[in-house]
mmCIF file with all atom_site columns, C-alpha atoms in Angstrom:
data_model
loop_
_atom_site.group_PDB
_atom_site.id
_atom_site.type_symbol
_atom_site.label_atom_id
_atom_site.label_alt_id
_atom_site.label_comp_id
_atom_site.label_asym_id
_atom_site.label_entity_id
_atom_site.label_seq_id
_atom_site.pdbx_PDB_ins_code
_atom_site.Cartn_x
_atom_site.Cartn_y
_atom_site.Cartn_z
_atom_site.occupancy
_atom_site.B_iso_or_equiv
_atom_site.pdbx_formal_charge
_atom_site.auth_seq_id
_atom_site.auth_comp_id
_atom_site.auth_asym_id
_atom_site.auth_atom_id
_atom_site.pdbx_PDB_model_num
ATOM 1   C CA . UNK A 1 1   ? -49.243 80.071 49.050 1.00 57.00 ? 1071 UNK A CA 1
ATOM 2   C CA . UNK A 1 2   ? -51.429 77.039 48.286 1.00 64.00 ? 1072 UNK A CA 1
ATOM 3   C CA . UNK A 1 3   ? -54.787 76.501 49.920 1.00 84.00 ? 1073 UNK A CA 1
ATOM 4   C CA . UNK A 1 4   ? -55.391 72.948 51.155 1.00 90.00 ? 1074 UNK A CA 1
ATOM 5   C CA . UNK A 1 5   ? -58.717 71.414 51.978 1.00 96.00 ? 1075 UNK A CA 1
ATOM 6   C CA . UNK A 1 6   ? -57.251 70.346 55.330 1.00 97.00 ? 1076 UNK A CA 1
ATOM 7   C CA . UNK A 1 7   ? -54.164 71.029 57.440 1.00 98.00 ? 1077 UNK A CA 1
ATOM 8   C CA . UNK A 1 8   ? -53.550 68.514 60.220 1.00 98.00 ? 1078 UNK A CA 1
ATOM 9   C CA . UNK A 1 9   ? -51.337 69.484 63.142 1.00 97.00 ? 1079 UNK A CA 1
ATOM 10  C CA . UNK A 1 10  ? -49.751 66.255 64.362 1.00 97.00 ? 1080 UNK A CA 1
ATOM 11  C CA . UNK A 1 11  ? -48.497 63.240 62.462 1.00 97.00 ? 1081 UNK A CA 1
ATOM 12  C CA . UNK A 1 12  ? -49.281 60.612 65.073 1.00 96.00 ? 1082 UNK A CA 1
ATOM 13  C CA . UNK A 1 13  ? -51.785 57.800 64.717 1.00 95.00 ? 1083 UNK A CA 1
ATOM 14  C CA . UNK A 1 14  ? -54.817 60.127 64.814 1.00 95.00 ? 1084 UNK A CA 1
ATOM 15  C CA . UNK A 1 15  ? -53.289 62.613 62.369 1.00 97.00 ? 1085 UNK A CA 1
ATOM 16  C CA . UNK A 1 16  ? -52.287 59.894 59.906 1.00 98.00 ? 1086 UNK A CA 1
ATOM 17  C CA . UNK A 1 17  ? -55.714 58.236 60.157 1.00 97.00 ? 1087 UNK A CA 1
ATOM 18  C CA . UNK A 1 18  ? -57.406 61.571 59.492 1.00 97.00 ? 1088 UNK A CA 1
ATOM 19  C CA . UNK A 1 19  ? -55.052 62.302 56.591 1.00 98.00 ? 1089 UNK A CA 1
ATOM 20  C CA . UNK A 1 20  ? -55.706 58.903 55.025 1.00 98.00 ? 1090 UNK A CA 1
ATOM 21  C CA . UNK A 1 21  ? -59.469 59.246 55.373 1.00 97.00 ? 1091 UNK A CA 1
ATOM 22  C CA . UNK A 1 22  ? -59.437 62.777 53.914 1.00 98.00 ? 1092 UNK A CA 1
ATOM 23  C CA . UNK A 1 23  ? -57.166 61.784 51.019 1.00 98.00 ? 1093 UNK A CA 1
ATOM 24  C CA . UNK A 1 24  ? -59.437 58.809 50.269 1.00 96.00 ? 1094 UNK A CA 1
ATOM 25  C CA . UNK A 1 25  ? -62.249 61.331 49.814 1.00 97.00 ? 1095 UNK A CA 1
ATOM 26  C CA . UNK A 1 26  ? -60.193 63.402 47.393 1.00 97.00 ? 1096 UNK A CA 1
ATOM 27  C CA . UNK A 1 27  ? -59.120 66.160 49.772 1.00 97.00 ? 1097 UNK A CA 1
ATOM 28  C CA . UNK A 1 28  ? -55.787 67.928 49.517 1.00 97.00 ? 1098 UNK A CA 1
ATOM 29  C CA . UNK A 1 29  ? -54.089 67.483 52.890 1.00 98.00 ? 1099 UNK A CA 1
ATOM 30  C CA . UNK A 1 30  ? -50.967 68.781 54.615 1.00 98.00 ? 1100 UNK A CA 1
ATOM 31  C CA . UNK A 1 31  ? -49.771 67.145 57.835 1.00 98.00 ? 1101 UNK A CA 1
ATOM 32  C CA . UNK A 1 32  ? -47.419 69.106 60.094 1.00 98.00 ? 1102 UNK A CA 1
ATOM 33  C CA . UNK A 1 33  ? -45.178 66.885 62.247 1.00 97.00 ? 1103 UNK A CA 1
ATOM 34  C CA . UNK A 1 34  ? -42.736 68.329 64.767 1.00 95.00 ? 1104 UNK A CA 1
ATOM 35  C CA . UNK A 1 35  ? -40.846 65.136 65.631 1.00 94.00 ? 1105 UNK A CA 1
ATOM 36  C CA . UNK A 1 36  ? -37.575 65.147 63.657 1.00 93.00 ? 1106 UNK A CA 1
ATOM 37  C CA . UNK A 1 37  ? -37.689 61.330 63.492 1.00 94.00 ? 1107 UNK A CA 1
ATOM 38  C CA . UNK A 1 38  ? -40.863 61.535 61.438 1.00 95.00 ? 1108 UNK A CA 1
ATOM 39  C CA . UNK A 1 39  ? -44.552 60.779 61.784 1.00 97.00 ? 1109 UNK A CA 1
ATOM 40  C CA . UNK A 1 40  ? -45.966 57.952 63.873 1.00 95.00 ? 1110 UNK A CA 1
ATOM 41  C CA . UNK A 1 41  ? -43.025 57.617 66.250 1.00 94.00 ? 1111 UNK A CA 1
ATOM 42  C CA . UNK A 1 42  ? -45.114 57.155 69.410 1.00 91.00 ? 1112 UNK A CA 1
ATOM 43  C CA . UNK A 1 43  ? -46.751 54.127 67.779 1.00 94.00 ? 1113 UNK A CA 1
ATOM 44  C CA . UNK A 1 44  ? -43.435 52.320 68.080 1.00 95.00 ? 1114 UNK A CA 1
ATOM 45  C CA . UNK A 1 45  ? -43.654 52.296 71.889 1.00 93.00 ? 1115 UNK A CA 1
ATOM 46  C CA . UNK A 1 46  ? -47.291 51.188 72.152 1.00 90.00 ? 1116 UNK A CA 1
ATOM 47  C CA . UNK A 1 47  ? -48.114 47.728 73.421 1.00 90.00 ? 1117 UNK A CA 1
ATOM 48  C CA . UNK A 1 48  ? -44.464 47.216 74.444 1.00 92.00 ? 1118 UNK A CA 1
ATOM 49  C CA . UNK A 1 49  ? -43.438 47.652 70.819 1.00 95.00 ? 1119 UNK A CA 1
ATOM 50  C CA . UNK A 1 50  ? -46.227 45.427 69.474 1.00 97.00 ? 1120 UNK A CA 1
ATOM 51  C CA . UNK A 1 51  ? -49.021 48.041 69.107 1.00 96.00 ? 1121 UNK A CA 1
ATOM 52  C CA . UNK A 1 52  ? -52.377 47.053 70.564 1.00 94.00 ? 1122 UNK A CA 1
ATOM 53  C CA . UNK A 1 53  ? -54.491 48.223 67.607 1.00 96.00 ? 1123 UNK A CA 1
ATOM 54  C CA . UNK A 1 54  ? -57.942 47.838 69.169 1.00 95.00 ? 1124 UNK A CA 1
ATOM 55  C CA . UNK A 1 55  ? -60.132 45.308 70.957 1.00 94.00 ? 1125 UNK A CA 1
ATOM 56  C CA . UNK A 1 56  ? -62.191 42.754 69.083 1.00 96.00 ? 1126 UNK A CA 1
ATOM 57  C CA . UNK A 1 57  ? -65.608 43.681 70.458 1.00 95.00 ? 1127 UNK A CA 1
ATOM 58  C CA . UNK A 1 58  ? -68.662 45.753 69.586 1.00 94.00 ? 1128 UNK A CA 1
ATOM 59  C CA . UNK A 1 59  ? -68.778 49.475 70.429 1.00 93.00 ? 1129 UNK A CA 1
ATOM 60  C CA . UNK A 1 60  ? -71.109 48.985 73.406 1.00 92.00 ? 1130 UNK A CA 1
ATOM 61  C CA . UNK A 1 61  ? -68.676 46.586 75.062 1.00 92.00 ? 1131 UNK A CA 1
ATOM 62  C CA . UNK A 1 62  ? -65.701 48.780 74.153 1.00 91.00 ? 1132 UNK A CA 1
ATOM 63  C CA . UNK A 1 63  ? -67.319 51.793 75.847 1.00 91.00 ? 1133 UNK A CA 1
ATOM 64  C CA . UNK A 1 64  ? -67.696 49.874 79.133 1.00 89.00 ? 1134 UNK A CA 1
ATOM 65  C CA . UNK A 1 65  ? -63.906 49.955 79.512 1.00 84.00 ? 1135 UNK A CA 1
ATOM 66  C CA . UNK A 1 66  ? -63.465 53.679 78.888 1.00 86.00 ? 1136 UNK A CA 1
ATOM 67  C CA . UNK A 1 67  ? -62.585 55.150 82.270 1.00 85.00 ? 1137 UNK A CA 1
ATOM 68  C CA . UNK A 1 68  ? -63.630 58.760 81.793 1.00 87.00 ? 1138 UNK A CA 1
ATOM 69  C CA . UNK A 1 69  ? -66.635 60.074 79.908 1.00 88.00 ? 1139 UNK A CA 1
ATOM 70  C CA . UNK A 1 70  ? -67.340 57.184 77.526 1.00 88.00 ? 1140 UNK A CA 1
ATOM 71  C CA . UNK A 1 71  ? -70.252 59.164 76.049 1.00 89.00 ? 1141 UNK A CA 1
ATOM 72  C CA . UNK A 1 72  ? -67.636 61.412 74.402 1.00 89.00 ? 1142 UNK A CA 1
ATOM 73  C CA . UNK A 1 73  ? -66.608 58.480 72.172 1.00 90.00 ? 1143 UNK A CA 1
ATOM 74  C CA . UNK A 1 74  ? -70.103 57.173 71.455 1.00 90.00 ? 1144 UNK A CA 1
ATOM 75  C CA . UNK A 1 75  ? -70.675 58.677 67.999 1.00 94.00 ? 1145 UNK A CA 1
ATOM 76  C CA . UNK A 1 76  ? -67.166 58.043 66.671 1.00 92.00 ? 1146 UNK A CA 1
ATOM 77  C CA . UNK A 1 77  ? -67.134 54.415 67.869 1.00 93.00 ? 1147 UNK A CA 1
ATOM 78  C CA . UNK A 1 78  ? -70.428 53.721 66.156 1.00 94.00 ? 1148 UNK A CA 1
ATOM 79  C CA . UNK A 1 79  ? -69.210 55.469 62.984 1.00 95.00 ? 1149 UNK A CA 1
ATOM 80  C CA . UNK A 1 80  ? -65.873 53.600 63.023 1.00 95.00 ? 1150 UNK A CA 1
ATOM 81  C CA . UNK A 1 81  ? -66.143 50.548 65.312 1.00 96.00 ? 1151 UNK A CA 1
ATOM 82  C CA . UNK A 1 82  ? -63.231 48.273 66.250 1.00 96.00 ? 1152 UNK A CA 1
ATOM 83  C CA . UNK A 1 83  ? -64.217 45.896 63.434 1.00 97.00 ? 1153 UNK A CA 1
ATOM 84  C CA . UNK A 1 84  ? -63.731 48.715 60.896 1.00 97.00 ? 1154 UNK A CA 1
ATOM 85  C CA . UNK A 1 85  ? -60.283 49.478 62.310 1.00 97.00 ? 1155 UNK A CA 1
ATOM 86  C CA . UNK A 1 86  ? -59.381 45.811 61.966 1.00 98.00 ? 1156 UNK A CA 1
ATOM 87  C CA . UNK A 1 87  ? -60.674 45.712 58.377 1.00 98.00 ? 1157 UNK A CA 1
ATOM 88  C CA . UNK A 1 88  ? -58.698 48.853 57.517 1.00 97.00 ? 1158 UNK A CA 1
ATOM 89  C CA . UNK A 1 89  ? -55.380 47.464 58.756 1.00 98.00 ? 1159 UNK A CA 1
ATOM 90  C CA . UNK A 1 90  ? -55.969 44.112 57.080 1.00 98.00 ? 1160 UNK A CA 1
ATOM 91  C CA . UNK A 1 91  ? -56.730 45.967 53.812 1.00 97.00 ? 1161 UNK A CA 1
ATOM 92  C CA . UNK A 1 92  ? -53.457 47.860 54.264 1.00 97.00 ? 1162 UNK A CA 1
ATOM 93  C CA . UNK A 1 93  ? -51.577 44.560 54.351 1.00 97.00 ? 1163 UNK A CA 1
ATOM 94  C CA . UNK A 1 94  ? -51.253 44.039 58.101 1.00 98.00 ? 1164 UNK A CA 1
ATOM 95  C CA . UNK A 1 95  ? -52.600 40.645 59.227 1.00 98.00 ? 1165 UNK A CA 1
ATOM 96  C CA . UNK A 1 96  ? -53.998 40.864 62.756 1.00 98.00 ? 1166 UNK A CA 1
ATOM 97  C CA . UNK A 1 97  ? -54.458 38.446 65.644 1.00 98.00 ? 1167 UNK A CA 1
ATOM 98  C CA . UNK A 1 98  ? -56.625 38.554 68.737 1.00 97.00 ? 1168 UNK A CA 1
ATOM 99  C CA . UNK A 1 99  ? -55.051 37.685 72.073 1.00 96.00 ? 1169 UNK A CA 1
ATOM 100 C CA . UNK A 1 100 ? -56.087 37.398 75.708 1.00 94.00 ? 1170 UNK A CA 1
ATOM 101 C CA . UNK A 1 101 ? -58.590 40.061 76.695 1.00 91.00 ? 1171 UNK A CA 1
ATOM 102 C CA . UNK A 1 102 ? -59.642 40.374 73.026 1.00 94.00 ? 1172 UNK A CA 1
ATOM 103 C CA . UNK A 1 103 ? -56.685 42.693 72.384 1.00 95.00 ? 1173 UNK A CA 1
ATOM 104 C CA . UNK A 1 104 ? -55.743 42.967 68.710 1.00 97.00 ? 1174 UNK A CA 1
ATOM 105 C CA . UNK A 1 105 ? -52.103 43.062 67.568 1.00 98.00 ? 1175 UNK A CA 1
ATOM 106 C CA . UNK A 1 106 ? -50.329 42.664 64.231 1.00 98.00 ? 1176 UNK A CA 1
ATOM 107 C CA . UNK A 1 107 ? -49.427 39.016 63.619 1.00 98.00 ? 1177 UNK A CA 1
ATOM 108 C CA . UNK A 1 108 ? -45.804 40.143 63.290 1.00 98.00 ? 1178 UNK A CA 1
ATOM 109 C CA . UNK A 1 109 ? -45.868 41.650 66.822 1.00 98.00 ? 1179 UNK A CA 1
ATOM 110 C CA . UNK A 1 110 ? -44.208 44.731 65.312 1.00 98.00 ? 1180 UNK A CA 1
ATOM 111 C CA . UNK A 1 111 ? -45.628 48.209 65.926 1.00 98.00 ? 1181 UNK A CA 1
ATOM 112 C CA . UNK A 1 112 ? -43.568 49.347 62.918 1.00 98.00 ? 1182 UNK A CA 1
ATOM 113 C CA . UNK A 1 113 ? -45.953 47.415 60.655 1.00 98.00 ? 1183 UNK A CA 1
ATOM 114 C CA . UNK A 1 114 ? -48.868 49.534 61.925 1.00 98.00 ? 1184 UNK A CA 1
ATOM 115 C CA . UNK A 1 115 ? -46.855 52.729 61.503 1.00 98.00 ? 1185 UNK A CA 1
ATOM 116 C CA . UNK A 1 116 ? -45.906 51.758 57.940 1.00 98.00 ? 1186 UNK A CA 1
ATOM 117 C CA . UNK A 1 117 ? -49.540 50.926 57.134 1.00 98.00 ? 1187 UNK A CA 1
ATOM 118 C CA . UNK A 1 118 ? -50.692 54.344 58.376 1.00 98.00 ? 1188 UNK A CA 1
ATOM 119 C CA . UNK A 1 119 ? -48.013 56.036 56.294 1.00 98.00 ? 1189 UNK A CA 1
ATOM 120 C CA . UNK A 1 120 ? -49.243 54.127 53.226 1.00 97.00 ? 1190 UNK A CA 1
ATOM 121 C CA . UNK A 1 121 ? -52.834 55.102 54.052 1.00 98.00 ? 1191 UNK A CA 1
ATOM 122 C CA . UNK A 1 122 ? -51.826 58.777 54.280 1.00 98.00 ? 1192 UNK A CA 1
ATOM 123 C CA . UNK A 1 123 ? -49.520 58.628 51.247 1.00 97.00 ? 1193 UNK A CA 1
ATOM 124 C CA . UNK A 1 124 ? -51.572 61.224 49.372 1.00 97.00 ? 1194 UNK A CA 1
ATOM 125 C CA . UNK A 1 125 ? -50.908 63.838 52.049 1.00 98.00 ? 1195 UNK A CA 1
ATOM 126 C CA . UNK A 1 126 ? -48.074 66.349 52.012 1.00 97.00 ? 1196 UNK A CA 1
ATOM 127 C CA . UNK A 1 127 ? -46.133 65.619 55.215 1.00 97.00 ? 1197 UNK A CA 1
ATOM 128 C CA . UNK A 1 128 ? -44.138 68.632 56.389 1.00 97.00 ? 1198 UNK A CA 1
ATOM 129 C CA . UNK A 1 129 ? -41.492 68.203 59.058 1.00 97.00 ? 1199 UNK A CA 1
ATOM 130 C CA . UNK A 1 130 ? -42.182 71.359 61.058 1.00 97.00 ? 1200 UNK A CA 1
ATOM 131 C CA . UNK A 1 131 ? -44.253 71.955 64.151 1.00 94.00 ? 1201 UNK A CA 1
ATOM 132 C CA . UNK A 1 132 ? -47.102 74.390 64.572 1.00 95.00 ? 1202 UNK A CA 1
ATOM 133 C CA . UNK A 1 133 ? -46.347 77.716 66.202 1.00 96.00 ? 1203 UNK A CA 1
ATOM 134 C CA . UNK A 1 134 ? -49.729 79.403 65.911 1.00 96.00 ? 1204 UNK A CA 1
ATOM 135 C CA . UNK A 1 135 ? -53.110 79.176 64.265 1.00 96.00 ? 1205 UNK A CA 1
ATOM 136 C CA . UNK A 1 136 ? -54.268 81.660 61.653 1.00 96.00 ? 1206 UNK A CA 1
ATOM 137 C CA . UNK A 1 137 ? -57.591 83.141 62.746 1.00 96.00 ? 1207 UNK A CA 1
ATOM 138 C CA . UNK A 1 138 ? -59.770 85.229 60.464 1.00 94.00 ? 1208 UNK A CA 1
ATOM 139 C CA . UNK A 1 139 ? -63.163 86.513 61.550 1.00 93.00 ? 1209 UNK A CA 1
ATOM 140 C CA . UNK A 1 140 ? -63.263 84.068 64.455 1.00 90.00 ? 1210 UNK A CA 1
ATOM 141 C CA . UNK A 1 141 ? -62.487 81.077 62.239 1.00 94.00 ? 1211 UNK A CA 1
ATOM 142 C CA . UNK A 1 142 ? -59.282 79.035 62.012 1.00 95.00 ? 1212 UNK A CA 1
ATOM 143 C CA . UNK A 1 143 ? -58.053 79.232 58.429 1.00 95.00 ? 1213 UNK A CA 1
ATOM 144 C CA . UNK A 1 144 ? -54.517 77.929 58.712 1.00 97.00 ? 1214 UNK A CA 1
ATOM 145 C CA . UNK A 1 145 ? -51.333 77.342 60.662 1.00 97.00 ? 1215 UNK A CA 1
ATOM 146 C CA . UNK A 1 146 ? -47.984 79.136 60.961 1.00 97.00 ? 1216 UNK A CA 1
ATOM 147 C CA . UNK A 1 147 ? -45.126 76.708 61.605 1.00 97.00 ? 1217 UNK A CA 1
ATOM 148 C CA . UNK A 1 148 ? -42.190 77.150 63.950 1.00 97.00 ? 1218 UNK A CA 1
ATOM 149 C CA . UNK A 1 149 ? -40.092 77.628 60.826 1.00 96.00 ? 1219 UNK A CA 1
ATOM 150 C CA . UNK A 1 150 ? -42.306 80.553 59.776 1.00 97.00 ? 1220 UNK A CA 1
ATOM 151 C CA . UNK A 1 151 ? -44.144 78.848 56.928 1.00 96.00 ? 1221 UNK A CA 1
ATOM 152 C CA . UNK A 1 152 ? -47.834 79.592 56.547 1.00 97.00 ? 1222 UNK A CA 1
ATOM 153 C CA . UNK A 1 153 ? -50.310 76.890 55.514 1.00 97.00 ? 1223 UNK A CA 1
ATOM 154 C CA . UNK A 1 154 ? -53.857 77.977 54.727 1.00 97.00 ? 1224 UNK A CA 1
ATOM 155 C CA . UNK A 1 155 ? -56.785 75.583 54.511 1.00 97.00 ? 1225 UNK A CA 1
ATOM 156 C CA . UNK A 1 156 ? -60.545 75.299 54.487 1.00 95.00 ? 1226 UNK A CA 1
ATOM 157 C CA . UNK A 1 157 ? -60.203 73.260 57.703 1.00 96.00 ? 1227 UNK A CA 1
ATOM 158 C CA . UNK A 1 158 ? -57.621 72.705 60.414 1.00 96.00 ? 1228 UNK A CA 1
ATOM 159 C CA . UNK A 1 159 ? -57.518 69.580 62.575 1.00 96.00 ? 1229 UNK A CA 1
ATOM 160 C CA . UNK A 1 160 ? -55.416 69.549 65.725 1.00 95.00 ? 1230 UNK A CA 1
ATOM 161 C CA . UNK A 1 161 ? -54.331 65.959 66.436 1.00 95.00 ? 1231 UNK A CA 1
ATOM 162 C CA . UNK A 1 162 ? -51.440 66.506 68.793 1.00 92.00 ? 1232 UNK A CA 1
ATOM 163 C CA . UNK A 1 163 ? -52.279 63.714 71.215 1.00 79.00 ? 1233 UNK A CA 1
ATOM 164 C CA . UNK A 1 164 ? -50.919 63.589 74.723 1.00 68.00 ? 1234 UNK A CA 1
ATOM 165 C CA . UNK A 1 165 ? -47.666 63.213 76.557 1.00 58.00 ? 1235 UNK A CA 1
ATOM 166 C CA . UNK A 1 166 ? -46.837 59.508 76.543 1.00 48.00 ? 1236 UNK A CA 1
ATOM 167 C CA . UNK A 1 167 ? -43.057 59.328 76.539 1.00 45.00 ? 1237 UNK A CA 1
#
């Protein structure tokens, strides 16, 4: 059984972003996605099908609009501010536009374009259509995942990016 650098549980926006970033750094990555329709499906319902990518503002202003515990996001927003997200999607071939309230959408008004861009970004990852059943724990450390189908994926790191209930 192969050992990956990283196994990501969840093929949504966060999981695909993490996979793309890890692959860009040369990591071997496996993404486990339970949705039979494939990764990134929830993206298609965001922004009424248009996908509000981010807001065109600096991190300090962005944090003012976070309702609960904005300090939790402080370090990640300064490491990857909205401007970096915009640059990433433009570099992946998705032209963006800024609308009322400084909300950023693809020029096409199609969430599918964002989903396709994230799939291109994560193209170096092995995407497995099977959900996680349990984590593999050894000496108090997570070293892998067992899927609902019984497959075992071992890794140096495991990232759980399962998101929330939005349907």
